[in-house]
Short mmCIF file of C-alpha atoms in Angstrom, two decimals:
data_model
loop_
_atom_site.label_atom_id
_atom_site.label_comp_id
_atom_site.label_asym_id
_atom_site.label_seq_id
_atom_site.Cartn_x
_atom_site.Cartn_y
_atom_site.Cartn_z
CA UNK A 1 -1.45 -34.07 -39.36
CA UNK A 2 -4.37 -33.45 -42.54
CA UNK A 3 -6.29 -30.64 -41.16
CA UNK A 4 -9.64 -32.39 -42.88
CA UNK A 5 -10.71 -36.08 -42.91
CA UNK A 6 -11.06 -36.60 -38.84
CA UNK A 7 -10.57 -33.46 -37.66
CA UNK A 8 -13.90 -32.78 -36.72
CA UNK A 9 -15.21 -36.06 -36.28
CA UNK A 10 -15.84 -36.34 -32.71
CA UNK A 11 -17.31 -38.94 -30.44
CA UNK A 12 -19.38 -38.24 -27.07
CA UNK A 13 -17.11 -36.33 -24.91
CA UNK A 14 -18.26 -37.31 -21.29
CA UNK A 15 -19.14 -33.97 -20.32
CA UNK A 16 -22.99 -33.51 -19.04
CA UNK A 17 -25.22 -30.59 -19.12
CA UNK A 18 -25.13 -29.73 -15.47
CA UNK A 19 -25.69 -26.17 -15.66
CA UNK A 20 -29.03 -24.12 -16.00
CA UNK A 21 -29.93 -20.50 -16.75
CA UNK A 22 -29.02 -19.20 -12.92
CA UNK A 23 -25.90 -21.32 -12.83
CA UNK A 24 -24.60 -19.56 -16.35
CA UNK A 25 -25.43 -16.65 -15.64
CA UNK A 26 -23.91 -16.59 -12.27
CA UNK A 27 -20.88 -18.39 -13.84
CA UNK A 28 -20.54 -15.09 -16.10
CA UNK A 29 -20.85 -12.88 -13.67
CA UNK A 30 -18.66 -14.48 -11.31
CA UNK A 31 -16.01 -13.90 -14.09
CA UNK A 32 -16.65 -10.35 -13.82
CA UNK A 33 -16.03 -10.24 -10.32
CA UNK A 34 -17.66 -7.36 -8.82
CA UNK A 35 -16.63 -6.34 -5.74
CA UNK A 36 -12.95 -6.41 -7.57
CA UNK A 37 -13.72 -4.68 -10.72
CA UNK A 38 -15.54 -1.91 -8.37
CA UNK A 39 -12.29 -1.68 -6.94
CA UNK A 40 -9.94 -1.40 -10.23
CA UNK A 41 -12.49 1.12 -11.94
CA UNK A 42 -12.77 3.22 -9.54
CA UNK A 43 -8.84 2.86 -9.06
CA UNK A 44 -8.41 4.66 -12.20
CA UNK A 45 -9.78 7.85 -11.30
CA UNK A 46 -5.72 8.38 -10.01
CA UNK A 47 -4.64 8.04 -13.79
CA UNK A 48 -7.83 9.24 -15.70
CA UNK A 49 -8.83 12.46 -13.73
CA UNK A 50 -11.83 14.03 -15.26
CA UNK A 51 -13.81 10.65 -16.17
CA UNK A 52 -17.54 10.29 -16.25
CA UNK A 53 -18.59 6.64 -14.32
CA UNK A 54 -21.88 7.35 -15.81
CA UNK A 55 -21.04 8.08 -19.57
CA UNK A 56 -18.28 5.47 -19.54
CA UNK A 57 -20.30 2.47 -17.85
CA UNK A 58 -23.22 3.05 -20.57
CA UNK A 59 -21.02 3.36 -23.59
CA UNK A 60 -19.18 0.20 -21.87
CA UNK A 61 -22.51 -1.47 -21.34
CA UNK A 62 -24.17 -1.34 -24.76
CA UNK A 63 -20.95 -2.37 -26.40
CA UNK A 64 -20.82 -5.06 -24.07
CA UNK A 65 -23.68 -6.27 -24.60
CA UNK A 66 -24.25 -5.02 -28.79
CA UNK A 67 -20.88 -6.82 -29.25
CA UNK A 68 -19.56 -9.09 -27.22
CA UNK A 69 -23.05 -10.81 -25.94
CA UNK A 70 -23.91 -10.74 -29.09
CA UNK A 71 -20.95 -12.41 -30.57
CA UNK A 72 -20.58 -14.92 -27.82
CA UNK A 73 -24.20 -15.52 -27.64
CA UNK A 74 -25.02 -16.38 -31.16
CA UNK A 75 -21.66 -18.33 -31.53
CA UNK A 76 -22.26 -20.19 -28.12
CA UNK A 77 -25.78 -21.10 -28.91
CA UNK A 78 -25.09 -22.73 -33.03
CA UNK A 79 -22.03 -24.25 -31.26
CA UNK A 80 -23.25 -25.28 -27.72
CA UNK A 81 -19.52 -27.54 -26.88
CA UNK A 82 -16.96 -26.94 -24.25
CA UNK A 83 -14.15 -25.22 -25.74
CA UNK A 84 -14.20 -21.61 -25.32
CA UNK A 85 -13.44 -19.66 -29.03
CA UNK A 86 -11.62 -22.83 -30.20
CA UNK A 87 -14.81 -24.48 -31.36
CA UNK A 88 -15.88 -21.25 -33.56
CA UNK A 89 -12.72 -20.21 -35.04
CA UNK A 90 -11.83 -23.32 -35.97
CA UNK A 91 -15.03 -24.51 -37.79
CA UNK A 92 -15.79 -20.88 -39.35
CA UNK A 93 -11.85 -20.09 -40.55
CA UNK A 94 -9.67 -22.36 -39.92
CA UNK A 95 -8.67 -25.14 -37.37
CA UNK A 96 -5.21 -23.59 -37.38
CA UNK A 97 -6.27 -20.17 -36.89
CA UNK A 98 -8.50 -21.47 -33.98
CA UNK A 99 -5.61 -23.91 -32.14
CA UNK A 100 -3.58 -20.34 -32.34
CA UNK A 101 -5.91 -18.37 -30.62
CA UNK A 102 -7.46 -20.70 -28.59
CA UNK A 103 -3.93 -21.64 -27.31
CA UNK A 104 -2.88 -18.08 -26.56
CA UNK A 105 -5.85 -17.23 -24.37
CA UNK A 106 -6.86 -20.92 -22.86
CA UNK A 107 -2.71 -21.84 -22.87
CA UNK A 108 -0.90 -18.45 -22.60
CA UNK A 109 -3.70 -15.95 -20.59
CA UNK A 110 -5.45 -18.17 -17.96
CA UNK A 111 -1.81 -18.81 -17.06
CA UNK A 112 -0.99 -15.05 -16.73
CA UNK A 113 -4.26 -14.63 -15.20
CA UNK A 114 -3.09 -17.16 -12.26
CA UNK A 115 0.37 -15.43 -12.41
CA UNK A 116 -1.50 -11.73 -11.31
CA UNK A 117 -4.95 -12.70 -10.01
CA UNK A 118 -4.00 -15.22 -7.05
CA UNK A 119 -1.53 -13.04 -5.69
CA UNK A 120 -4.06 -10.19 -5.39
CA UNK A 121 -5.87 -12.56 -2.15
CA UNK A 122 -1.85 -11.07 -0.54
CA UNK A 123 -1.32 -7.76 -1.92
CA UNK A 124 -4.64 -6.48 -1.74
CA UNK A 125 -7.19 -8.88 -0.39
CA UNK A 126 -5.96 -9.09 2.99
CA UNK A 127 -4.89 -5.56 3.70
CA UNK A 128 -8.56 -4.44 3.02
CA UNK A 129 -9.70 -7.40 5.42
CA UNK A 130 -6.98 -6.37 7.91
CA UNK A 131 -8.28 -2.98 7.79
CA UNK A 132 -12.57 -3.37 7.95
CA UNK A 133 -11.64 -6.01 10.80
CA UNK A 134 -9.31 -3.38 12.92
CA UNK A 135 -6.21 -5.41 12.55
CA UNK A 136 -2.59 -3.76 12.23
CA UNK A 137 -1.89 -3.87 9.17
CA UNK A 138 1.76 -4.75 10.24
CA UNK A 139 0.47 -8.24 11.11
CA UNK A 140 -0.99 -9.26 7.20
CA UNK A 141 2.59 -7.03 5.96
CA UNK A 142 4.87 -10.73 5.44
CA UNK A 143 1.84 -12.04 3.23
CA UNK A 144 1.46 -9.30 1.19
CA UNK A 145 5.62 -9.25 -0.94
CA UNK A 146 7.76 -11.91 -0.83
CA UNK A 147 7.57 -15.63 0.47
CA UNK A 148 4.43 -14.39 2.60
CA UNK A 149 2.83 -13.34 -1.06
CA UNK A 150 4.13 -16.98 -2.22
CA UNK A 151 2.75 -18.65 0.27
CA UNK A 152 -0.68 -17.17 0.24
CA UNK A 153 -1.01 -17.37 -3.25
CA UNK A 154 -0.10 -21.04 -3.24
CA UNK A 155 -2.82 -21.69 -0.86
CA UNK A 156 -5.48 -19.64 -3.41
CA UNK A 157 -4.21 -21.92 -6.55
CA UNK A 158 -4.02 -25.20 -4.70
CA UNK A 159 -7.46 -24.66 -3.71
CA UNK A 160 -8.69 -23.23 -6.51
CA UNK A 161 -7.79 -26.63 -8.42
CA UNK A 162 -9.22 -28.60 -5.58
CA UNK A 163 -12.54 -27.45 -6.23
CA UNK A 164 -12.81 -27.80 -9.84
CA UNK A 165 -11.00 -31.29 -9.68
CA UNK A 166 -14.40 -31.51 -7.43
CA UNK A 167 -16.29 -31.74 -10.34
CA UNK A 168 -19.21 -29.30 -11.86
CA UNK A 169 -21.99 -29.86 -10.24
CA UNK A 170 -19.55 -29.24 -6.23
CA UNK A 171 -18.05 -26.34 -8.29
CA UNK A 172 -21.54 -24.62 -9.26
CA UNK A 173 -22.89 -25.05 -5.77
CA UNK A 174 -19.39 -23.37 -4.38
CA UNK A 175 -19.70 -21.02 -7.23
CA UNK A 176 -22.80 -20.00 -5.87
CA UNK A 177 -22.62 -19.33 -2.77
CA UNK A 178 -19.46 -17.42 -3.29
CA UNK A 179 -20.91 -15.27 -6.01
CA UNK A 180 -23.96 -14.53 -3.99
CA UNK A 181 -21.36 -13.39 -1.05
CA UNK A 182 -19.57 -11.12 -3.69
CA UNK A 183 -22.85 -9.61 -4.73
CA UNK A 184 -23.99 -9.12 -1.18
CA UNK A 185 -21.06 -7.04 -0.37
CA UNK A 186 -21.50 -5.28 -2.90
CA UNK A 187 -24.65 -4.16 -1.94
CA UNK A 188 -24.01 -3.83 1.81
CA UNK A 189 -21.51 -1.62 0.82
CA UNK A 190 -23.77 0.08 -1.80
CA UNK A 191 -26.49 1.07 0.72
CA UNK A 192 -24.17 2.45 3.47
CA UNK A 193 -22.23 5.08 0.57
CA UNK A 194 -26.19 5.34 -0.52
CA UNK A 195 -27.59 6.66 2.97
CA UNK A 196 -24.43 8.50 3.74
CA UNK A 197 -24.34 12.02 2.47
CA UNK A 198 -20.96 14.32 1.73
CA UNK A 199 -21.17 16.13 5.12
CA UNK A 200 -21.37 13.02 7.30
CA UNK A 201 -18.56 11.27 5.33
CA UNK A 202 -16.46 14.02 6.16
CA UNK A 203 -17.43 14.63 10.08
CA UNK A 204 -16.48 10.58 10.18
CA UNK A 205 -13.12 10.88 7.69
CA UNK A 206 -12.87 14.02 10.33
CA UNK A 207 -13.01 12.24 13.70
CA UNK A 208 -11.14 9.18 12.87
CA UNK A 209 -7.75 11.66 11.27
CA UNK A 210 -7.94 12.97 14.62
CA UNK A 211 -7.56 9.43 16.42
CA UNK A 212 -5.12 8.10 13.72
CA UNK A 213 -3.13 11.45 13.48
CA UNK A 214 -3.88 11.89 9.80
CA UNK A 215 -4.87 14.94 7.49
CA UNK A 216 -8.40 15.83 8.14
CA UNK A 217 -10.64 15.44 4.53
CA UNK A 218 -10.19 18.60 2.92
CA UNK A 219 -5.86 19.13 3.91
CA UNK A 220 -6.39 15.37 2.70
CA UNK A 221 -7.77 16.49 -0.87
CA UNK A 222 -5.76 19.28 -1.29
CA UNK A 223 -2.41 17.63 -0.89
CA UNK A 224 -3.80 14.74 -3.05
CA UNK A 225 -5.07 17.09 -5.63
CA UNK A 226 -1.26 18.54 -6.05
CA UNK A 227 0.52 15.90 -5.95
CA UNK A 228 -1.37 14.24 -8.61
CA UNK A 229 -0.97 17.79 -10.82
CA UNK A 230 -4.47 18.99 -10.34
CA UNK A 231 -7.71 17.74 -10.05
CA UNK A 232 -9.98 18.99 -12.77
CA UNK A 233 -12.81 20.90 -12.24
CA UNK A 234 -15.15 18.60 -14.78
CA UNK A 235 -15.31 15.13 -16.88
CA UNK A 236 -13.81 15.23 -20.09
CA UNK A 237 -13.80 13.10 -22.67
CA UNK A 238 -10.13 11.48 -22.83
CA UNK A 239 -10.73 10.52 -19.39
CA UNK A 240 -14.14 9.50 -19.50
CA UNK A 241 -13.13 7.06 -22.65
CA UNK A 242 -10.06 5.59 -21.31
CA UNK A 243 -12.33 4.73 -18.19
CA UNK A 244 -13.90 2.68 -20.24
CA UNK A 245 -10.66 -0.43 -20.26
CA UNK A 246 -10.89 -0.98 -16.25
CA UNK A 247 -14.79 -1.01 -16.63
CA UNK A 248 -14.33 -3.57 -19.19
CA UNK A 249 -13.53 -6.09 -16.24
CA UNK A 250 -17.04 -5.62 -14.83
CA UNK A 251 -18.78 -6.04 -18.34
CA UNK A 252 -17.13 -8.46 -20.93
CA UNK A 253 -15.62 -11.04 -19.82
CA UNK A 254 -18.93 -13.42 -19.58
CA UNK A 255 -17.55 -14.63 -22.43
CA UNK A 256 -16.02 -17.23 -19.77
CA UNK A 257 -19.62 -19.54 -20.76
CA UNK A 258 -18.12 -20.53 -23.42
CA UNK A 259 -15.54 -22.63 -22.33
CA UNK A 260 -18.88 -24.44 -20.66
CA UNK A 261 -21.20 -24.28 -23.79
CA UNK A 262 -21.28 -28.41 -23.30
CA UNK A 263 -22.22 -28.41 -20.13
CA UNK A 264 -25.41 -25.99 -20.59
CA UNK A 265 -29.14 -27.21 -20.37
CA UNK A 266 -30.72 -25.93 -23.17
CA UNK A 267 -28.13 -23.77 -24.46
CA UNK A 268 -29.71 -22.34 -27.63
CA UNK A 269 -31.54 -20.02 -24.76
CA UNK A 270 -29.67 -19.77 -21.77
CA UNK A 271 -25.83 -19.02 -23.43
CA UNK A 272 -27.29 -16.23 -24.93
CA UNK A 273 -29.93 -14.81 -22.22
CA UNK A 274 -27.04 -15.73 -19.99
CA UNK A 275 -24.38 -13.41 -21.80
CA UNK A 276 -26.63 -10.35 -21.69
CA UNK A 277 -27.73 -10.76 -18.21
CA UNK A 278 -23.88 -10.98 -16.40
CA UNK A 279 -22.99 -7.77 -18.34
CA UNK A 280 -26.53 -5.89 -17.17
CA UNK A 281 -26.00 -6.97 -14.02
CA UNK A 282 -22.26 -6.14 -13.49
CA UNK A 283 -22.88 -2.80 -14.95
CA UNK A 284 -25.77 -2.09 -12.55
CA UNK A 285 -23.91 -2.72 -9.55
CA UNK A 286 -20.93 -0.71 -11.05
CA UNK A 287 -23.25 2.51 -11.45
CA UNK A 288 -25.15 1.73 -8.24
CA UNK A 289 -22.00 1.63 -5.57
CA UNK A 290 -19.82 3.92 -7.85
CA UNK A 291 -22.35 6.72 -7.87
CA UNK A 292 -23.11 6.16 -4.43
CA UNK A 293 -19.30 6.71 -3.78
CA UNK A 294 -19.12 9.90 -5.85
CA UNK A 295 -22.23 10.94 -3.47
CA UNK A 296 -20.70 10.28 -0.08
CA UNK A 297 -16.99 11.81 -1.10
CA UNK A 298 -17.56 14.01 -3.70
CA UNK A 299 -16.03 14.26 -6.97
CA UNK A 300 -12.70 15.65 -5.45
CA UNK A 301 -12.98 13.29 -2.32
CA UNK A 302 -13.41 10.42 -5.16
CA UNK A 303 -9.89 11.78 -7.28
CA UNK A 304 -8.00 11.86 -4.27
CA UNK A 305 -8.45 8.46 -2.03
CA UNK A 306 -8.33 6.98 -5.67
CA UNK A 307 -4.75 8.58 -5.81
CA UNK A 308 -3.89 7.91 -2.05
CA UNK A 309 -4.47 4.17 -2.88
CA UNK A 310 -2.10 3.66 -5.80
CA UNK A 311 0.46 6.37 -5.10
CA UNK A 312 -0.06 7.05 -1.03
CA UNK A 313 0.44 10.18 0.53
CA UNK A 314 2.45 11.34 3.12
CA UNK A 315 0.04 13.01 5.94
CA UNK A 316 -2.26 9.85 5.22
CA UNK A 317 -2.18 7.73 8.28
CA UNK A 318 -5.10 5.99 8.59
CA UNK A 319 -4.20 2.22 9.48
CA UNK A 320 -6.58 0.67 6.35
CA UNK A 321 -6.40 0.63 2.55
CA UNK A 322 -8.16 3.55 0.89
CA UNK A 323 -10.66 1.86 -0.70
CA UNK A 324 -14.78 1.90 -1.06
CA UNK A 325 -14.90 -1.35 1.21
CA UNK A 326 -12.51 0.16 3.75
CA UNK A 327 -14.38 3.54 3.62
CA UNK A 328 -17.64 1.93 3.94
CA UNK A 329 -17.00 -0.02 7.31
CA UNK A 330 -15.02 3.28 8.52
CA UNK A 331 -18.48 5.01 8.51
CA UNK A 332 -20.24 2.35 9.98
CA UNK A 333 -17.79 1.81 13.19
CA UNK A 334 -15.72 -0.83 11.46
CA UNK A 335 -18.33 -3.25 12.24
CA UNK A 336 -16.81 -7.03 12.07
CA UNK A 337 -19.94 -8.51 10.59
CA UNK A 338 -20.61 -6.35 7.91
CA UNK A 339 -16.75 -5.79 6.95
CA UNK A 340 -15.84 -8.98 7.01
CA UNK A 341 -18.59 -9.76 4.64
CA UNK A 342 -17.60 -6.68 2.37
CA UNK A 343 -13.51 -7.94 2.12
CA UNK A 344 -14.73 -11.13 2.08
CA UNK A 345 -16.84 -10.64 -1.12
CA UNK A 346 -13.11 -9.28 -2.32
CA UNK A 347 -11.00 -12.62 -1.26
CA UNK A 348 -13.96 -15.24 -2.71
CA UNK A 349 -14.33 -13.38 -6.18
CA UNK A 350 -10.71 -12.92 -6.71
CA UNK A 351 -10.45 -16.40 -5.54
CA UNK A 352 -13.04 -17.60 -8.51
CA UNK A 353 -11.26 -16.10 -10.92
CA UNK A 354 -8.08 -18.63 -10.54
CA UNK A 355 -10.98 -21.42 -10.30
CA UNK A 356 -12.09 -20.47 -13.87
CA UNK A 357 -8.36 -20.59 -15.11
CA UNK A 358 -8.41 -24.41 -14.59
CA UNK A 359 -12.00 -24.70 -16.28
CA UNK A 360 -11.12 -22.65 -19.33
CA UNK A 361 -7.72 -24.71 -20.33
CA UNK A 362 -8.65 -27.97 -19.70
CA UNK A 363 -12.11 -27.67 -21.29
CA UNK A 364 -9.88 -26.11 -24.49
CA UNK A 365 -7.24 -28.37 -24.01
CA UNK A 366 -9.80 -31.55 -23.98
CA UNK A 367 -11.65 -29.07 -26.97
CA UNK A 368 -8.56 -29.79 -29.18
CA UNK A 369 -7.77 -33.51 -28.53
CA UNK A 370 -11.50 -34.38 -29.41
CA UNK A 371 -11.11 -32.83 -32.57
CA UNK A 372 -7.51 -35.12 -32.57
CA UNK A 373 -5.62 -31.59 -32.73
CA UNK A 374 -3.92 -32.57 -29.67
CA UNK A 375 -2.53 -35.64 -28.20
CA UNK A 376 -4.96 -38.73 -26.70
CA UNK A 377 -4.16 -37.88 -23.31
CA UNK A 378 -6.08 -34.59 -23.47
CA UNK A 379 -9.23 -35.92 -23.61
CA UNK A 380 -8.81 -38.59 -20.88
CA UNK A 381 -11.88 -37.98 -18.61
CA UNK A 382 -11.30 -39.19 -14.61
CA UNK A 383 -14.26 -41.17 -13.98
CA UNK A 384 -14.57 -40.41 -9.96
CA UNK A 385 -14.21 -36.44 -10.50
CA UNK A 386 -16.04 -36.28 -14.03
CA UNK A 387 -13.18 -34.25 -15.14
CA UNK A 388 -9.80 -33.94 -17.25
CA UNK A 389 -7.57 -34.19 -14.62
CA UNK A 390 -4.35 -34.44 -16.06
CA UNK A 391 -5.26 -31.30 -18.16
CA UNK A 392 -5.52 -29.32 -14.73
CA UNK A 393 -2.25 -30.93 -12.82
CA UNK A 394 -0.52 -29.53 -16.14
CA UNK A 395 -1.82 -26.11 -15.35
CA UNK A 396 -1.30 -26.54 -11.43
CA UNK A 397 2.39 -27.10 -11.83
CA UNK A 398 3.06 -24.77 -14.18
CA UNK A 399 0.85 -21.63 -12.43
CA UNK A 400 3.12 -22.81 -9.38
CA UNK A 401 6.33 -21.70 -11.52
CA UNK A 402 4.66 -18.65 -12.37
CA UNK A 403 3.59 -17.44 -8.84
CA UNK A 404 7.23 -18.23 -7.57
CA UNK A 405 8.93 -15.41 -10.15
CA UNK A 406 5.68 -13.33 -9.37
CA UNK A 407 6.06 -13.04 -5.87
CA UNK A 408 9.75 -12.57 -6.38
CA UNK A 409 9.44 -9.71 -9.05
CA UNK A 410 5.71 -8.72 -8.78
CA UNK A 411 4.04 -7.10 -12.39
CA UNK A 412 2.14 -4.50 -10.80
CA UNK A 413 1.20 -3.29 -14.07
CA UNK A 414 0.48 -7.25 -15.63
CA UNK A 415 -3.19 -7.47 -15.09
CA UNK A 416 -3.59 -4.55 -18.29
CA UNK A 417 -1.08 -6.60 -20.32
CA UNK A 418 -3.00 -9.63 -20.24
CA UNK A 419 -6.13 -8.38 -21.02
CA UNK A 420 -4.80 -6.13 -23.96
CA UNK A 421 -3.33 -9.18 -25.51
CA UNK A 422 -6.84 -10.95 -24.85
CA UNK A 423 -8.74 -8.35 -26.81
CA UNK A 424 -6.74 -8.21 -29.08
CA UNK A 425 -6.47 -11.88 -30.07
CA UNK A 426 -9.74 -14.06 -28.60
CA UNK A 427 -11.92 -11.18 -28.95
CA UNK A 428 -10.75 -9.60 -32.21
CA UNK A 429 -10.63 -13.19 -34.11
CA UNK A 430 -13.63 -14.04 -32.57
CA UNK A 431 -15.93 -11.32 -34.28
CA UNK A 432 -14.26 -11.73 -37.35
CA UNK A 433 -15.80 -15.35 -37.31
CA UNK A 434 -18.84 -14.01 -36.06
CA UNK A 435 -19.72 -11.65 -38.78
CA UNK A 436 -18.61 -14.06 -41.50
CA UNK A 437 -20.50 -17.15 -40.07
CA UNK A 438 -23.88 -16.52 -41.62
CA UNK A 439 -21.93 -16.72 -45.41
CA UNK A 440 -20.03 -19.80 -45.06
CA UNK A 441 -21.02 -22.64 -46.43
CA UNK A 442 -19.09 -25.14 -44.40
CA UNK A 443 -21.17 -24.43 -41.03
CA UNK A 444 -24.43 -25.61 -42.26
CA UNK A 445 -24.02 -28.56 -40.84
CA UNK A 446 -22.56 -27.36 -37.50
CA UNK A 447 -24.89 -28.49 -35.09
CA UNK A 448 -23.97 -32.38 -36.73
CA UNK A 449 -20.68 -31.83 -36.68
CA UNK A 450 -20.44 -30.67 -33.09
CA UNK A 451 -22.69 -33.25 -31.15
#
């Protein structure tokens, strides 16, 4: 096919502009998914001893938002369509370049993404809820490997595309409400590490190792600290600068509006207010519960439950995952209320992540057959759901096939694959457009060419 004549020339698409400042900002943010990246930064204190939350979360943050918001926000707001990169790289390079890129991360990654992320509601998800609810953990073990992990996973996608084949404006009103639950336990569990200091952590670690038989806090850190080959004394820089990949989860990845940039009110001003704002935000709450945790367990305390929960430890018995939700309800009783609201927040933004997956290919998908780059059928709009739904059944059978061999041979390690690959492709192409879109000539007219 010419890549000129028609290429561009594109028609009303069907979408509408449901969504206004809150809703894209809370559609970034739920795409940074909170209470999880809390939980994955503060994981890699086990393989980055020595890091510094603080200096890595503001280097993180003003790159963030310096960089990508800037990127995504100028680009998003001269080029307000549904498409994610697709629509920029291919009107400011070249439409091949952008079908390439925008097929490996729309095609390729929110596939992957499926393929780790829904299986995470199994292998970690449910153990934490297991735990701040006082269940055996015995009695979530079939879900969490296996046909119990394919099973559970299957339920996550399945309803996942259920509520975007719901439509936008059901999705943003589920999207809210499940956002707002991720955010609130993140701040329940914020406040309790907040008015808990070192000493009381440790009388509670202390009296619950006695009624679980475990080590008591500091045998606990000790035999962490060896088996992990020493736990330094101070941050350092190699540490405190690799830190700064797992915080990335919290802080860039609001790109996400721009598979939505259609479906914006007034997106000239809300795209890019909305891009700074999810990475403030996530970055707040980062600093906020992360410091708190530093507070409550110390910096040792912090190295070795951060160890215990990738690695274990013999001598650690306690019958929950060592995480900060599972640590926060231990020191308030294991209330039911609040913990189920704290793994909850877990489950529903893990669970929005796989929603997002169906958003981001079919609006690129539908991105490249209205710009005839792809066949007819892609931009066949259902006119009950207001939405491309075979685009998503395509992505609903094949995210099944992937969660089968997943659950079969799980990628522990998969989650840092994918996202290498997406910075390195999405994100890297994309600023290259960026900081060559002001010189060309053939984007003058972009706002015509991109009704």
């Amino acid at each position: 096919m010419p890549l000129g004549g028609e290429v561009f020339a594109r028609k009303a698409s069907g979408l509408t502009r449901e969504a206004g400042l809150l809703d894209t900002t809370y559609f970034g943010i739920m795409n940074n998914a909170v209470p999880v990246s809390i939980w994955l930064t503060m994981a890699g204190f086990a393989w980055l001893p020595g890091a510094n939350l603080t200096i890595a979360s503001v280097l993180t943050l003003v790159l963030a938002v310096c960089g990508f918001a800037l990127v995504w926000g100028i680009l998003g707001g001269s080029m307000p369509r549904s498409g994610g990169s697709y629509v920029y790289n291919s009107r400011i390079i070249h439409p091949v370049i952008g079908l390439g890129v925008s097929f490996t991360n729309a095609g390729f990654v929110m596939l992957a993404w499926i393929w780790v992320l829904a299986p995470w509601v199994g292998e970690v998800g449910l153990p934490i809820m297991a735990g701040c609810l006082g269940i055996d953990p015995a009695r979530v073990e079939w879900f969490t490997s296996g046909w119990g992990l394919y099973l559970v996973s299957s339920i996550v996608n399945i309803a996942a595309f259920f509520v975007v084949l719901s439509g936008m404006k059901t999705y943003f009103k589920i999207q809210k409400v499940f956002v707002t639950w991720s955010l609130v336990g993140a701040v329940i569990a914020g406040i309790i590490l907040t008015a808990t200091t070192h000493d009381k952590f440790v009388a509670i670690w202390d009296k619950y190792a006695l009624q679980f038989g475990s080590l008591d806090f500091n045998a606990t850190v000790a035999a962490a600290g060896e088996a992990m080959g020493g736990i330094p004394k101070t941050w350092n820089w190699r540490s405190t600068l690799g830190l700064m990949l797992p915080i990335s989860w919290i802080a860039v990845y609001g790109y996400i509006i721009t598979f939505i940039g259609g479906e914006v009110k007034s997106p000239r001003k809300n795209i890019f207010i909305a891009q700074v704002l999810n990475a403030v935000v996530s970055i707040a709450f980062l600093l906020w519960v992360g410091s708190a945790f530093f507070r409550a367990l110390g910096w040792e305390g912090v190295h070795a439950v951060s160890w215990i929960g990738e690695e274990g430890l013999a001598g650690y018995t306690f019958p929950f995952e060592a995480t900060y939700i599972n640590f926060a309800s231990m020191i308030v009783g294991f209330n039911k209320v609040l913990g189920f609201i704290m793994a909850g927040s877990f489950i529903v933004a893990d669970f929005l992540w796989i929603s997002f997956s169906y958003i981001a290919w079919s609006r690129a998908a539908f991105s490249w057959g209205m710009d005839r780059l792809g066949p007819r059928w892609f931009t066949d709009i259902s006119p009950r759901f207001n939405q491309p739904v075979k685009l998503m059944l395509v992505m609903l059978v094949l995210s099944q096939a992937a969660l089968t061999q997943y659950a079969m041979n799980p990628e522990y390690l998969g989650s840092i694959s994918v996202e290498v690959l997406q910075l390195i492709s999405v994100f890297g192409v994309t600023a290259i457009s960026c900081m060559i879109f002001p010189f060309t000539r053939k984007t003058k007219h972009i706002w015509e060419a991109s009704p």
